[in-house]
Coordinates of C-alpha atoms in Angstrom, one line a residue:
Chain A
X23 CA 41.8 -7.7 26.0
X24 CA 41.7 -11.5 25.8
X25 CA 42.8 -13.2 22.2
X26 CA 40.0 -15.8 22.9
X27 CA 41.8 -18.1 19.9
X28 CA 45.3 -17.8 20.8
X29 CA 44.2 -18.8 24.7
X30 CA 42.0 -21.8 23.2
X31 CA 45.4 -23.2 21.3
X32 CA 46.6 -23.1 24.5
X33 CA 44.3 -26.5 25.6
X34 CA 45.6 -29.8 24.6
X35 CA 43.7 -33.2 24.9
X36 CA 44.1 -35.2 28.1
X37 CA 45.4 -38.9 28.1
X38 CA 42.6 -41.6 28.1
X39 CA 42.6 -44.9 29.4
X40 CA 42.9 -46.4 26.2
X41 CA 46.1 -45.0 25.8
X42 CA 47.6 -45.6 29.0
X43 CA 49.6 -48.5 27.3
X44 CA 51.2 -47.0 24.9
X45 CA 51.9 -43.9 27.3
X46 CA 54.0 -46.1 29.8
X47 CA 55.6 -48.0 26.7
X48 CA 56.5 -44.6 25.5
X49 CA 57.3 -42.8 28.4
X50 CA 60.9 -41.3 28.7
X51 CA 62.3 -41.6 32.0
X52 CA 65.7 -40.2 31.3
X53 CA 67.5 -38.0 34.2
X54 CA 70.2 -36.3 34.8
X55 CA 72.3 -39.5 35.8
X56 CA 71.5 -41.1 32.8
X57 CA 72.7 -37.7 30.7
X58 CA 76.1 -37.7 33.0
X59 CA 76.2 -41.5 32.3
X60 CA 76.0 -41.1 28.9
X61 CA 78.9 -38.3 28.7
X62 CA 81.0 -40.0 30.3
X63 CA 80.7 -43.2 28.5
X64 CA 81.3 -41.3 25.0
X65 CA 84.2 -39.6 26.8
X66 CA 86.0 -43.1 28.4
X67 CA 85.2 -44.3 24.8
X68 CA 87.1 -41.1 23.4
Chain B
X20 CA 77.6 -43.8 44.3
X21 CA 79.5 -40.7 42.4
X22 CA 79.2 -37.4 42.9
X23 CA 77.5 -36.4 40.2
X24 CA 74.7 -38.9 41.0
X25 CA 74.4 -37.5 44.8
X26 CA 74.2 -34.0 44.0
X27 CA 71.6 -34.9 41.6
X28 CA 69.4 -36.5 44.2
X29 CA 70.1 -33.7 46.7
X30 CA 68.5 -31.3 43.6
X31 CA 65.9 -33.3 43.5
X32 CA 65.2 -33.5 46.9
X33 CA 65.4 -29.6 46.7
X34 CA 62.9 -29.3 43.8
X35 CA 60.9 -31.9 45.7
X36 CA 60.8 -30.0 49.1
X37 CA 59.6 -26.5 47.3
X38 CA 57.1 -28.7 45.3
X39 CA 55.5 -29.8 48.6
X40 CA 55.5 -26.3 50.2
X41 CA 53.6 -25.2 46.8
X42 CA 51.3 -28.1 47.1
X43 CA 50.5 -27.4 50.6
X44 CA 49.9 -24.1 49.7
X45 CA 47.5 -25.4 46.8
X46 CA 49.9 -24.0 44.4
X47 CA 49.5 -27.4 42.5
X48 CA 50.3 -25.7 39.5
X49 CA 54.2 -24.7 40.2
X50 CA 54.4 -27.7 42.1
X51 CA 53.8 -30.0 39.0
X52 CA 56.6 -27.6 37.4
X53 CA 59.0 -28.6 40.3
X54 CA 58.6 -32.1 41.0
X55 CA 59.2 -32.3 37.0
X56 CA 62.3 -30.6 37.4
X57 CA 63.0 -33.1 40.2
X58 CA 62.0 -36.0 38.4
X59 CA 64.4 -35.1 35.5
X60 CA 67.2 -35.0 38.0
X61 CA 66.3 -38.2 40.0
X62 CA 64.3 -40.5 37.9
X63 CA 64.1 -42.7 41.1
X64 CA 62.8 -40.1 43.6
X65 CA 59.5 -42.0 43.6
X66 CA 58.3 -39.1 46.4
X67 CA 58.3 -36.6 43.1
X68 CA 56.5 -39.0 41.4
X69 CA 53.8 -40.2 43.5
X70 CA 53.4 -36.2 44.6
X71 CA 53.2 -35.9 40.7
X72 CA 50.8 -38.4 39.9
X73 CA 48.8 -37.2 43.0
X74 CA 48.6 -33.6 41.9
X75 CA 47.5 -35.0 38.7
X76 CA 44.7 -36.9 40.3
X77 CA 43.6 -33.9 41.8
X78 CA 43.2 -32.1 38.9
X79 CA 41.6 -34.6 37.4
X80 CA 43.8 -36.2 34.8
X81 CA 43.4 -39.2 36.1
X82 CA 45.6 -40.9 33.6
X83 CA 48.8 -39.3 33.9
X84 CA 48.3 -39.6 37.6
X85 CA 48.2 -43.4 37.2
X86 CA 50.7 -43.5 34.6
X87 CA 53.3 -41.7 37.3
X88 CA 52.1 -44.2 40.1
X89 CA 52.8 -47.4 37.7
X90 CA 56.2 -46.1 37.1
X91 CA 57.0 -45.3 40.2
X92 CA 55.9 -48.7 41.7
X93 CA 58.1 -50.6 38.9
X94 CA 60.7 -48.4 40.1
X95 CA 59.7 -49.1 43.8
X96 CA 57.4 -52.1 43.9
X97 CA 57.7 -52.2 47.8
X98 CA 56.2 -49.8 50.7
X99 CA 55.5 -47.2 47.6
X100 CA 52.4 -45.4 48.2
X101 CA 52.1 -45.6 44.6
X102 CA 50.5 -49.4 44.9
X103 CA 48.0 -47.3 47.6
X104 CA 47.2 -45.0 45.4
X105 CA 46.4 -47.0 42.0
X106 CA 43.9 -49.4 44.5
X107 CA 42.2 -46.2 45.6
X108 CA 41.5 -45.2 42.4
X109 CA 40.8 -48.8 40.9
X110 CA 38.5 -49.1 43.5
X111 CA 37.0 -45.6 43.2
X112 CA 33.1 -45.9 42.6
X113 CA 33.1 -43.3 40.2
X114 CA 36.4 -44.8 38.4
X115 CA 34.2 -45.0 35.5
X116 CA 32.8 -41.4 35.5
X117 CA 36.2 -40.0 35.8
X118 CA 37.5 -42.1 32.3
X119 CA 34.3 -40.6 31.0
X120 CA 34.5 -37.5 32.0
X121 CA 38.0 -37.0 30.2
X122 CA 36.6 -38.4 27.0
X123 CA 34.0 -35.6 27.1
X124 CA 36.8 -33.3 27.6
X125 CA 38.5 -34.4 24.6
X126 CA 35.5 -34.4 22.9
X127 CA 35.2 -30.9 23.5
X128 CA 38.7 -30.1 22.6
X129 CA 37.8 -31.5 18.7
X130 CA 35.1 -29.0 19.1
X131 CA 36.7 -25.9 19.4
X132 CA 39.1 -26.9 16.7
X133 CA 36.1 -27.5 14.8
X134 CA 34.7 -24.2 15.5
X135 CA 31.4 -26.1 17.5
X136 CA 31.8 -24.0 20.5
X137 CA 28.2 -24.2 21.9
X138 CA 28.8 -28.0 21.5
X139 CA 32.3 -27.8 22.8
X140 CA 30.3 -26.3 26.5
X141 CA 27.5 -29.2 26.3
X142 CA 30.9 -31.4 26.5
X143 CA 32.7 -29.6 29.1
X144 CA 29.5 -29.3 31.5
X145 CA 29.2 -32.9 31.1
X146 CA 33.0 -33.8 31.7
X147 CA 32.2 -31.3 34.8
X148 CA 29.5 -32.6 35.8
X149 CA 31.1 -36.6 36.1
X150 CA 34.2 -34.5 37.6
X151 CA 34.1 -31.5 39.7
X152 CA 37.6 -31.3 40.0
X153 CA 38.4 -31.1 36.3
X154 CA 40.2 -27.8 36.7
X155 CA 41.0 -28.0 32.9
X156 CA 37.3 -28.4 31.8
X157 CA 36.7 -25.5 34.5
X158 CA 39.3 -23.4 32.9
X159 CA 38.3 -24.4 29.5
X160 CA 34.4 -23.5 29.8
X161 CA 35.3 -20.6 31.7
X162 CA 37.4 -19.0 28.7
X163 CA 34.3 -20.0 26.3
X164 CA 31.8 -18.6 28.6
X165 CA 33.9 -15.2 28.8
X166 CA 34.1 -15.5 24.9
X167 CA 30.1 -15.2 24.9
X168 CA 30.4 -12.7 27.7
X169 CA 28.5 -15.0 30.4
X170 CA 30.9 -12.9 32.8
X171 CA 29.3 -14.4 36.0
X172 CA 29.1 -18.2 35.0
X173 CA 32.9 -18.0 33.9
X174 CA 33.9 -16.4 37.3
X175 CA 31.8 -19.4 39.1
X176 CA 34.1 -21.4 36.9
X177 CA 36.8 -20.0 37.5
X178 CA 36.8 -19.7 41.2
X179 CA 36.2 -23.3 41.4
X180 CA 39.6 -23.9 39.8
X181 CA 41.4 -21.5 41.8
X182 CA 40.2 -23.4 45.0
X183 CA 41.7 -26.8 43.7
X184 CA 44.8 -25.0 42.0
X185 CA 45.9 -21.2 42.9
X186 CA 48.5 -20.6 41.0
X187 CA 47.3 -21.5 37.7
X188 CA 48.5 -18.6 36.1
X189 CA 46.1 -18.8 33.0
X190 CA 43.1 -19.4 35.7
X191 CA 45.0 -16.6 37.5
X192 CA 44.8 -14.4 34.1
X193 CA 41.1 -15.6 33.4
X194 CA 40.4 -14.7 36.5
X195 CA 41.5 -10.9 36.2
X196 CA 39.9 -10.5 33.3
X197 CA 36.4 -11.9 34.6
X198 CA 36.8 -10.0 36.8
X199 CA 37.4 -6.3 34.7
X200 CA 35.0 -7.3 32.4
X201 CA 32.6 -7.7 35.1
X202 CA 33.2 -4.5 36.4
X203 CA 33.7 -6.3 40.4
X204 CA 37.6 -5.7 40.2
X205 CA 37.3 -3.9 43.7
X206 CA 36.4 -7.1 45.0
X207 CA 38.8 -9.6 45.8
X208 CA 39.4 -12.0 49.1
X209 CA 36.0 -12.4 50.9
X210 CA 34.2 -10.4 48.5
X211 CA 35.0 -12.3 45.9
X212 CA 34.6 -15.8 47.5
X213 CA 30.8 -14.2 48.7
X214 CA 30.6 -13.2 44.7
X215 CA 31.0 -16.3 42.8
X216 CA 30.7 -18.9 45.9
X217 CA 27.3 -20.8 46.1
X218 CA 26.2 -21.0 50.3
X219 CA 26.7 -24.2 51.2
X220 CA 24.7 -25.9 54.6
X221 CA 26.9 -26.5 56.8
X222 CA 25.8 -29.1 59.9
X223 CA 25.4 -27.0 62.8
X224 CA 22.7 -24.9 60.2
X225 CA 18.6 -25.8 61.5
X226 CA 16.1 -26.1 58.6
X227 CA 12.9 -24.8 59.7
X228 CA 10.2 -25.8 57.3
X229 CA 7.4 -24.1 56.2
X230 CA 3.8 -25.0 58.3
X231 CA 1.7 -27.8 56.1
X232 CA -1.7 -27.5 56.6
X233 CA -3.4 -31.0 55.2
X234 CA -6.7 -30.2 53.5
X235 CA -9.4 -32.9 52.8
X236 CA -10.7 -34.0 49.7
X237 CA -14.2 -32.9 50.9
X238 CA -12.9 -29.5 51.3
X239 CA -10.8 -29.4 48.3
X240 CA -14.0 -29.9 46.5
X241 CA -15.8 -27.3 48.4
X242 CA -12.9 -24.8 47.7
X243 CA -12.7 -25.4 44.0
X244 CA -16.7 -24.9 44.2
X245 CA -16.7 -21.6 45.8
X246 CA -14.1 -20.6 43.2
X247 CA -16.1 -21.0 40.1
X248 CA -18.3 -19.5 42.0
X249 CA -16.2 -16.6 42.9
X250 CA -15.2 -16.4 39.2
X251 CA -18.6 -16.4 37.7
X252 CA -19.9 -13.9 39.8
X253 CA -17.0 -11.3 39.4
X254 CA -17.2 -12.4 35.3
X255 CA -21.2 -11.4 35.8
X256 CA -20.9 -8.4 37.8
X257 CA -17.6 -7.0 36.5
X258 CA -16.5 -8.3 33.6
X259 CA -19.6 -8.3 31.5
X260 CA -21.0 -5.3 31.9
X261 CA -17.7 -3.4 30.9
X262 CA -17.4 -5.5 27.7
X263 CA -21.6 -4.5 27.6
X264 CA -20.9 -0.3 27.9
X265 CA -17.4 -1.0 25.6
X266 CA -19.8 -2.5 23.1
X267 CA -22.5 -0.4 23.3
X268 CA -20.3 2.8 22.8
X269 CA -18.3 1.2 20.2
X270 CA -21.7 0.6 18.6
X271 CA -23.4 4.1 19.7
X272 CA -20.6 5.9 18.1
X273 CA -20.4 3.5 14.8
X274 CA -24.2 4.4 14.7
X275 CA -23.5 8.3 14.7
X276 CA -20.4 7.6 12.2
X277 CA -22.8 5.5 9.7
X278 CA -25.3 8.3 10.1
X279 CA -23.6 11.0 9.4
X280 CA -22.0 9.1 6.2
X281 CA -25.7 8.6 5.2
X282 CA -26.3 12.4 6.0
X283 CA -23.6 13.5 3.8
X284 CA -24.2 11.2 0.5
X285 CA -27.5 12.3 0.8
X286 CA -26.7 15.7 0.3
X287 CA -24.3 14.5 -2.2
X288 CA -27.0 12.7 -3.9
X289 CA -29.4 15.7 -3.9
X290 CA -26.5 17.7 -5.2
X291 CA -25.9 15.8 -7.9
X292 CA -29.7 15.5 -8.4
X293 CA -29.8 19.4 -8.9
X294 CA -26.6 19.3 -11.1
X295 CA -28.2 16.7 -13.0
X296 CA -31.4 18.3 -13.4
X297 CA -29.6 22.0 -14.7
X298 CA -27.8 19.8 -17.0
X299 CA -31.1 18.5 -18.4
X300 CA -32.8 21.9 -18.9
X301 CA -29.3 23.4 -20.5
X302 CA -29.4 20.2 -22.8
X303 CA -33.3 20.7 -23.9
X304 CA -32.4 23.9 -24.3
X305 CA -29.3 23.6 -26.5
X306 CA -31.8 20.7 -28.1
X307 CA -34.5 22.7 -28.6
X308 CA -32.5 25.9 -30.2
X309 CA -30.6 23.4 -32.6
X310 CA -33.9 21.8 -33.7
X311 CA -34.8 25.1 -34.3
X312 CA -31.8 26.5 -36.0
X313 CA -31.8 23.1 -38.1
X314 CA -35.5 23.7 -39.0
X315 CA -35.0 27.6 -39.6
X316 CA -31.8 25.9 -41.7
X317 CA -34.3 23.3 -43.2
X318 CA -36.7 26.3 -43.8
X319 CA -34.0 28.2 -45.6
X320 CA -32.5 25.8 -47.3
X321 CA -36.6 25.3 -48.6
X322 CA -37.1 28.9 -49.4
X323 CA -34.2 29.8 -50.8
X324 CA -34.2 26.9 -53.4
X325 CA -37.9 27.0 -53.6
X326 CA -37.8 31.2 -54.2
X327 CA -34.8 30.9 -56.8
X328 CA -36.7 27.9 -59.0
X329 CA -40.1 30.5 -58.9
X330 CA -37.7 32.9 -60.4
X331 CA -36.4 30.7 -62.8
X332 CA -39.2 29.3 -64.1
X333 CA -41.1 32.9 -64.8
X334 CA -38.1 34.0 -66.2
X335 CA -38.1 30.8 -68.3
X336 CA -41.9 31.2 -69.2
X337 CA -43.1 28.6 -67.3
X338 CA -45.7 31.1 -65.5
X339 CA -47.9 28.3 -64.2
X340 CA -45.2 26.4 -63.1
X341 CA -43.3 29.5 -61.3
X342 CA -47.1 30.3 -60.0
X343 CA -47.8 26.7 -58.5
X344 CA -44.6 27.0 -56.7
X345 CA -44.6 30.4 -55.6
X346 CA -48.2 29.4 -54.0
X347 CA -46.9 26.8 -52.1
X348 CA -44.2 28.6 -50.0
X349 CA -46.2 29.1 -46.4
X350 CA -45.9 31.9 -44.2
X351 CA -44.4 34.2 -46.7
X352 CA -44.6 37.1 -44.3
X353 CA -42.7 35.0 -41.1
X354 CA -39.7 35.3 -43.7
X355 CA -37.0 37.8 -42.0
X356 CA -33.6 36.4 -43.8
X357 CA -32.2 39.1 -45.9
X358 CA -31.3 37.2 -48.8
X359 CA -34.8 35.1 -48.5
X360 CA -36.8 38.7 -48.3
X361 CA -34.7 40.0 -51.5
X362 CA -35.9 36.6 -53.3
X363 CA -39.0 36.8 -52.2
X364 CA -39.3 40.4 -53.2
X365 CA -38.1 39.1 -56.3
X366 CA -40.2 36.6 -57.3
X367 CA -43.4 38.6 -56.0
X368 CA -42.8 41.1 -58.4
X369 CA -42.7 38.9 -61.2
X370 CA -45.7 36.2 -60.2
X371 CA -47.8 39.0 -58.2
X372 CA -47.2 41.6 -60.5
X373 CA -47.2 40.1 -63.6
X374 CA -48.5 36.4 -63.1
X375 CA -51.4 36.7 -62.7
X376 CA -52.3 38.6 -66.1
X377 CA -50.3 36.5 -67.8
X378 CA -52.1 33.2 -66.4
X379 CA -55.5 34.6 -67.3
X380 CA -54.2 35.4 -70.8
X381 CA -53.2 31.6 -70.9
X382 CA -56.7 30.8 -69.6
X383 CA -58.6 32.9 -72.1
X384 CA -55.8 30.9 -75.0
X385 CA -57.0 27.4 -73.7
X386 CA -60.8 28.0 -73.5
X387 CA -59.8 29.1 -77.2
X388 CA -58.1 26.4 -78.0
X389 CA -61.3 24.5 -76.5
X390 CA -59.2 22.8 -73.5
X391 CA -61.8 24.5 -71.2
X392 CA -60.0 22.1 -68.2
X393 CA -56.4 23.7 -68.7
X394 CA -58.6 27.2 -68.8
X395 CA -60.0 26.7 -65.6
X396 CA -56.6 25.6 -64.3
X397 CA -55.0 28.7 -65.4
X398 CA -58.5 31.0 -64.4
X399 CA -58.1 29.8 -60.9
X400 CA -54.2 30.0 -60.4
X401 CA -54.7 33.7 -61.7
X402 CA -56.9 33.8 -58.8
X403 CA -55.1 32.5 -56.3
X404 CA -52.7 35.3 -57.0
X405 CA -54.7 37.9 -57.4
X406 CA -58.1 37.1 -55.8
X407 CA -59.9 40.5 -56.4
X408 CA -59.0 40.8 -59.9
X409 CA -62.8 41.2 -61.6
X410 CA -61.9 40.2 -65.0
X411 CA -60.5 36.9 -64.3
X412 CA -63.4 36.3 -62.0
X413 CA -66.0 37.3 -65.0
X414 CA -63.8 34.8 -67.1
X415 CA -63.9 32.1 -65.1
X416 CA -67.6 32.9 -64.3
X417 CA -68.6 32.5 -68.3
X418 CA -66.5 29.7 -68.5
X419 CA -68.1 27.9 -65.5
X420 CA -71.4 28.6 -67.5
X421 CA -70.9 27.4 -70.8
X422 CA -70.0 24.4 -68.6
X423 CA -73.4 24.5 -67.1
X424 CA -71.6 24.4 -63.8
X425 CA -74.3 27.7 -62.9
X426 CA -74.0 27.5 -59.1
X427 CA -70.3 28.1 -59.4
X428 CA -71.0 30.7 -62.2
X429 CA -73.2 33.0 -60.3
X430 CA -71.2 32.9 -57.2
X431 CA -68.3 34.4 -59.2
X432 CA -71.0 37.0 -61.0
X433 CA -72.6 37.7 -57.6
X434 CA -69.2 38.4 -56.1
X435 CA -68.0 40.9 -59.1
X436 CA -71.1 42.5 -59.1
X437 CA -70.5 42.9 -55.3
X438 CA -67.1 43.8 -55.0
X439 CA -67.0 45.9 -58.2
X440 CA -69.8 47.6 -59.0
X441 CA -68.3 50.3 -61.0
X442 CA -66.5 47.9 -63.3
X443 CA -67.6 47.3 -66.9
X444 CA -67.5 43.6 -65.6
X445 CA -70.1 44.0 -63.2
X446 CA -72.6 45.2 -65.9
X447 CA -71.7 42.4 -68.2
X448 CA -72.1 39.7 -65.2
X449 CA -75.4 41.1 -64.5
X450 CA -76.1 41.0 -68.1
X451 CA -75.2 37.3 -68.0
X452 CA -76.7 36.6 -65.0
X453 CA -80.4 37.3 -66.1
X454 CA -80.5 40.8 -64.5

């Protein structure tokens, strides 16, 4: 059986144009270098 | 450039070269999942992105796929196929349908929190309708249309999404159970595409239409004529006369039902006429023997008070009295009643028996007394009770004479002499008659 609610949660709303802005002002564009950068900076600094 | 940053890239690469295989496989969904994961280890690998932002397009979240395609050309801002991609769908003719259709879609999304489902499907088949490829209105409508058990519509739905994305596991999931609840789980592949797909035309494919015949206006006339007159005459011939014999029977047989109602109250009326008419004679009957009791009562009651004042009065000495009363009691001898014969016996003996000798005594004392009236009165009372006595006749007689009243006289002599010849009073009337 299908738990029609629990599969409806499931939807979220899609980004509109309006908010495209503050989507790319927001965005997080973090990697994996940036993580390894940021280690290693607190490490040198340790 | 360090190690770390190189192996990083080559993972990315790696996520990025599965991603494609998925992609070519239509497997958008895991291939979104990937080129994430690649992303996240090369923020730079603008191939990730643009794949990204064009599996997004596909989809139909048009949005996120520009949103990838801007980053990745400020990232890249030469020879990126990003810059093609954002004019393409600038450009787009239906750029304005696809903003509109996700609007609809988040329109229907504050729906079903709302609990407005049958609005929440208006939305989504309007958000479908400006977008085709909106797998997640597709998805979404097809979960709402299985909630209401619109089985076939939701596999429709469904299938459409699994063309544009495959291995959408919830689509995947819908899917299954669309198809269980549909009964059709033996059906899959082929079968299933000939299930849900709609045929399409394809160009080799020849319509061949139907044969138009053009008519005139003269002979549309004509036909519409012969028509009516088709109608009419089957309404005439057919129709009628069944509604005629329907009538006709109906009325035949509500004739024969008010008939033989009229039959039976008749009967019912003569019936009661009968019942009415024994109840009239019982009644006149009854009438008649009460009248009769209360007059025999009335009689009684008469008699009886009537017989006991005769007694009274004799025994009181009021002879004439008792006599005049006694006289006027009628039909002595119709009396039956015990108790009224043992008065009557009673007061017979005393005014038939003795009255009368004692009224002529009272006669003789009057004409004595020179009240030759009162003497008369008490003379013919005497009489009345005892008609055939001679010597109150004689009495009377003289007394009639001295009156000079000689007609009345000698009819009283004549009828002594007559009726008692032997008696000493029928020599003395002769005597006084002039014999």
């Amino acid at each position: 059986m299908l738990d029609f609610k629990e599969e409806l949660k499931k939807f979220k709303k899609s980004t509109e144009f309006d908010d495209i802005q503050d989507e790319l002002a927001n965005i997080d564009i973090t990697d994996m270098n940036d993580v390894v950068f940021k280690i290693l900076k607190e490490l040198g600094n340790k | 450039m360090e190690l770390s940053e190189r192996k990083n890239i080559r993972i990315s690469n790696a996520f990025f070269n599965l991603a494609l295989e998925y992609a070519e496989q239509n497997n958008l969904y895991y291939s979104a999942i990937l080129l994430k994961k690649s992303i996240l280890f090369d923020k730079k690998n603008i191939d990730s992105r643009n794949l990204l932002g064009l599996i997004y397009y596909t989809e139909g979240e048009i949005v996120d796929a520009l949103i990838q395609w801007v980053v990745s050309n400020n990232i890249v801002k030469n020879n990126n196929l990003a810059t093609y991609f954002i004019d393409c769908v600038q450009n787009d003719p239906n750029y304005n349908q696809l903003k509109d259709s996700i609007k609809y879609y988040n329109a229907a999304i504050d729906d079903i929190n709302q609990e407005r489902n049958d609005l929440a499907m208006m939305h989504l088949n309007k958000a479908i309708e400006l977008n085709p490829q909106y797998v997640k209105a597709l998805t979404l409508l097809a979960l709402l249309q299985l909630q209401i058990k619109e089985n076939i519509k939701a596999g429709s739905n469904l299938y459409l999404a699994q063309k544009i994305d495959n291995g959408n596991f919830v689509i995947n999931k819908l899917m299954n159970y669309a198809l269980k609840v549909t009964n059709k789980k033996e059906i899959r592949d082929k079968k299933l595409s000939n299930l849900y797909s709609k045929k399409k035309i394809e160009e080799d494919d020849a319509i061949i239409p139907n044969k138009y015949i053009k008519i005139s206006t003269s002979q549309k006339i004509i036909f519409s004529l012969i028509g009516v007159f088709v109608g009419f005459l089957c309404y005439h011939k057919i129709v009628l006369p069944m509604i005629r014999i329907s009538y006709e029977s109906n009325s035949t047989s509500q004739i024969i039902t008010y008939a033989d109602r009229l039959n039976d109250l008749n009967k019912e009326i003569n019936d009661l006429t009968k019942e009415k008419n024994e109840l009239q004679n019982n009644y006149d009957y009854v009438n008649t023997r009460l009248q009769n009791y209360e007059e025999q009562n009335k009689n009684f009651t008469f008699r009886f008070e009537t017989l006991n004042s005769v007694i009274s009065l004799f025994d009181q000495g009021q002879i004439a009295e008792a006599a005049r009363l006694y006289i006027s009691i009628e039909n002595k001898e119709q009396i039956t009643d015990e108790t009224l014969v043992a008065l009557l016996n009673a007061a017979r003996s005393r005014i038939e028996g003795l009255g009368s000798e004692k009224l002529t005594n009272l006669g003789t004392d009057s004409w004595n007394a020179n009240n030759k009236d009162q003497a008369i009165s008490y003379y013919t009372l005497s009489l009345n009770l005892d008609p055939d006595n001679p010597e109150t006749m004689f009495l009377l007689a003289r007394l009639y004479q001295s009156l000079n009243r000689i007609e009345e006289a000698n009819s009283l002599f004549d009828k002594v002499i007559a009726e008692h010849p032997d008696s000493n009073y029928a020599r003395r009337s002769k005597e006084a008659r002039g014999y």
